[in-house]
Structure formats: structure tokens, C-alpha cells
Amino acid sequence: NLRDVLAAAGAGLDDVVKATVFLKDMNDFAAVNQIYAQYFQAPFPARSCVEVARLPKDMLVEIEAVAMTD
């Protein structure tokens, strides 16, 4: 979904400069980190990660991103 939102704005994952990862369970951080590295390339965007009590539709992970294009 994030790729689609970025594409609609004329951007891509390489344009992401900051990502915030919301996790239902911080114990999932290592697994999310591995998956995150498959989508974002070095130099990785700035990132913060927080555990939350509940996400919409009871999802386990949500990612918010800020992108910049030329």
C-alpha cells in the first residue's frame, strides 16, 4: 500500500526520508527489521519505531513515511 500511495504522488520508496514504524508488539522488531531492509536500500531513511496498544483493523504493523522528490 505504501508503494501505491507514493506512486500516486510521483514518488517511490527511494524518495522516503523518514519512516515511523508502529508495532503492536515490540518483540516483532527483529522480524520487521529484516522485512524493512528488503524494501528500503542503504542509505536507509531515518526511522523511529514505537509499540502501540492498538492499530486500525487490529493490524500488527503500520508504517508512516515522509518522502521528498526533486
Short mmCIF file of C-alpha atoms in Angstrom, two decimals:
data_model
loop_
_atom_site.label_atom_id
_atom_site.label_comp_id
_atom_site.label_asym_id
_atom_site.label_seq_id
_atom_site.Cartn_x
_atom_site.Cartn_y
_atom_site.Cartn_z
CA ASN A 1 0.00 0.00 0.00
CA LEU A 2 2.82 2.42 0.81
CA ARG A 3 4.32 1.93 -2.65
CA ASP A 4 0.95 2.71 -4.25
CA VAL A 5 0.49 5.89 -2.20
CA LEU A 6 3.98 7.06 -3.09
CA ALA A 7 3.49 6.23 -6.78
CA ALA A 8 0.25 8.23 -6.85
CA ALA A 9 2.28 11.22 -5.64
CA GLY A 10 5.01 10.65 -8.24
CA ALA A 11 7.44 9.20 -5.71
CA GLY A 12 8.88 5.82 -4.75
CA LEU A 13 10.46 4.05 -1.81
CA ASP A 14 13.83 5.60 -2.70
CA ASP A 15 12.30 9.03 -2.03
CA VAL A 16 11.38 8.20 1.59
CA VAL A 17 13.46 10.31 4.00
CA LYS A 18 11.72 9.33 7.28
CA ALA A 19 9.65 6.35 8.34
CA THR A 20 7.79 5.71 11.56
CA VAL A 21 7.02 2.08 12.35
CA PHE A 22 4.17 1.33 14.73
CA LEU A 23 4.24 -2.19 16.21
CA LYS A 24 1.59 -3.92 18.24
CA ASP A 25 4.36 -5.97 19.90
CA MET A 26 7.96 -4.74 20.12
CA ASN A 27 9.05 -8.39 20.19
CA ASP A 28 8.35 -8.36 16.43
CA PHE A 29 11.03 -5.70 15.85
CA ALA A 30 13.71 -8.11 14.52
CA ALA A 31 11.32 -9.66 12.00
CA VAL A 32 10.03 -6.27 10.87
CA ASN A 33 13.61 -5.00 10.58
CA GLN A 34 14.50 -7.85 8.20
CA ILE A 35 11.46 -7.19 6.03
CA TYR A 36 12.07 -3.42 6.13
CA ALA A 37 15.58 -3.97 4.73
CA GLN A 38 14.09 -5.77 1.71
CA TYR A 39 12.13 -2.66 0.70
CA PHE A 40 14.42 0.21 1.70
CA GLN A 41 18.01 0.43 0.48
CA ALA A 42 21.11 2.00 2.06
CA PRO A 43 21.38 4.76 2.93
CA PHE A 44 18.22 3.91 4.83
CA PRO A 45 15.74 6.66 5.64
CA ALA A 46 15.66 7.97 9.19
CA ARG A 47 13.38 5.76 11.26
CA SER A 48 11.66 5.60 14.58
CA CYS A 49 9.78 2.63 15.96
CA VAL A 50 7.20 2.57 18.72
CA GLU A 51 4.97 -0.03 20.32
CA VAL A 52 1.29 0.90 20.38
CA ALA A 53 -1.70 -0.56 22.20
CA ARG A 54 -3.80 -1.00 19.08
CA LEU A 55 -3.69 -0.30 15.35
CA PRO A 56 -6.58 0.19 12.93
CA LYS A 57 -8.21 -3.08 11.86
CA ASP A 58 -6.11 -4.81 14.55
CA MET A 59 -3.07 -4.82 12.26
CA LEU A 60 0.28 -5.86 13.72
CA VAL A 61 2.39 -3.24 11.90
CA GLU A 62 1.77 0.16 10.38
CA ILE A 63 4.37 2.33 8.64
CA GLU A 64 4.09 6.06 8.11
CA ALA A 65 6.52 7.65 5.67
CA VAL A 66 7.64 11.10 4.59
CA ALA A 67 9.04 11.35 1.06
CA MET A 68 10.75 14.14 -0.86
CA THR A 69 11.17 14.42 -4.60
CA ASP A 70 13.21 16.84 -6.67
#
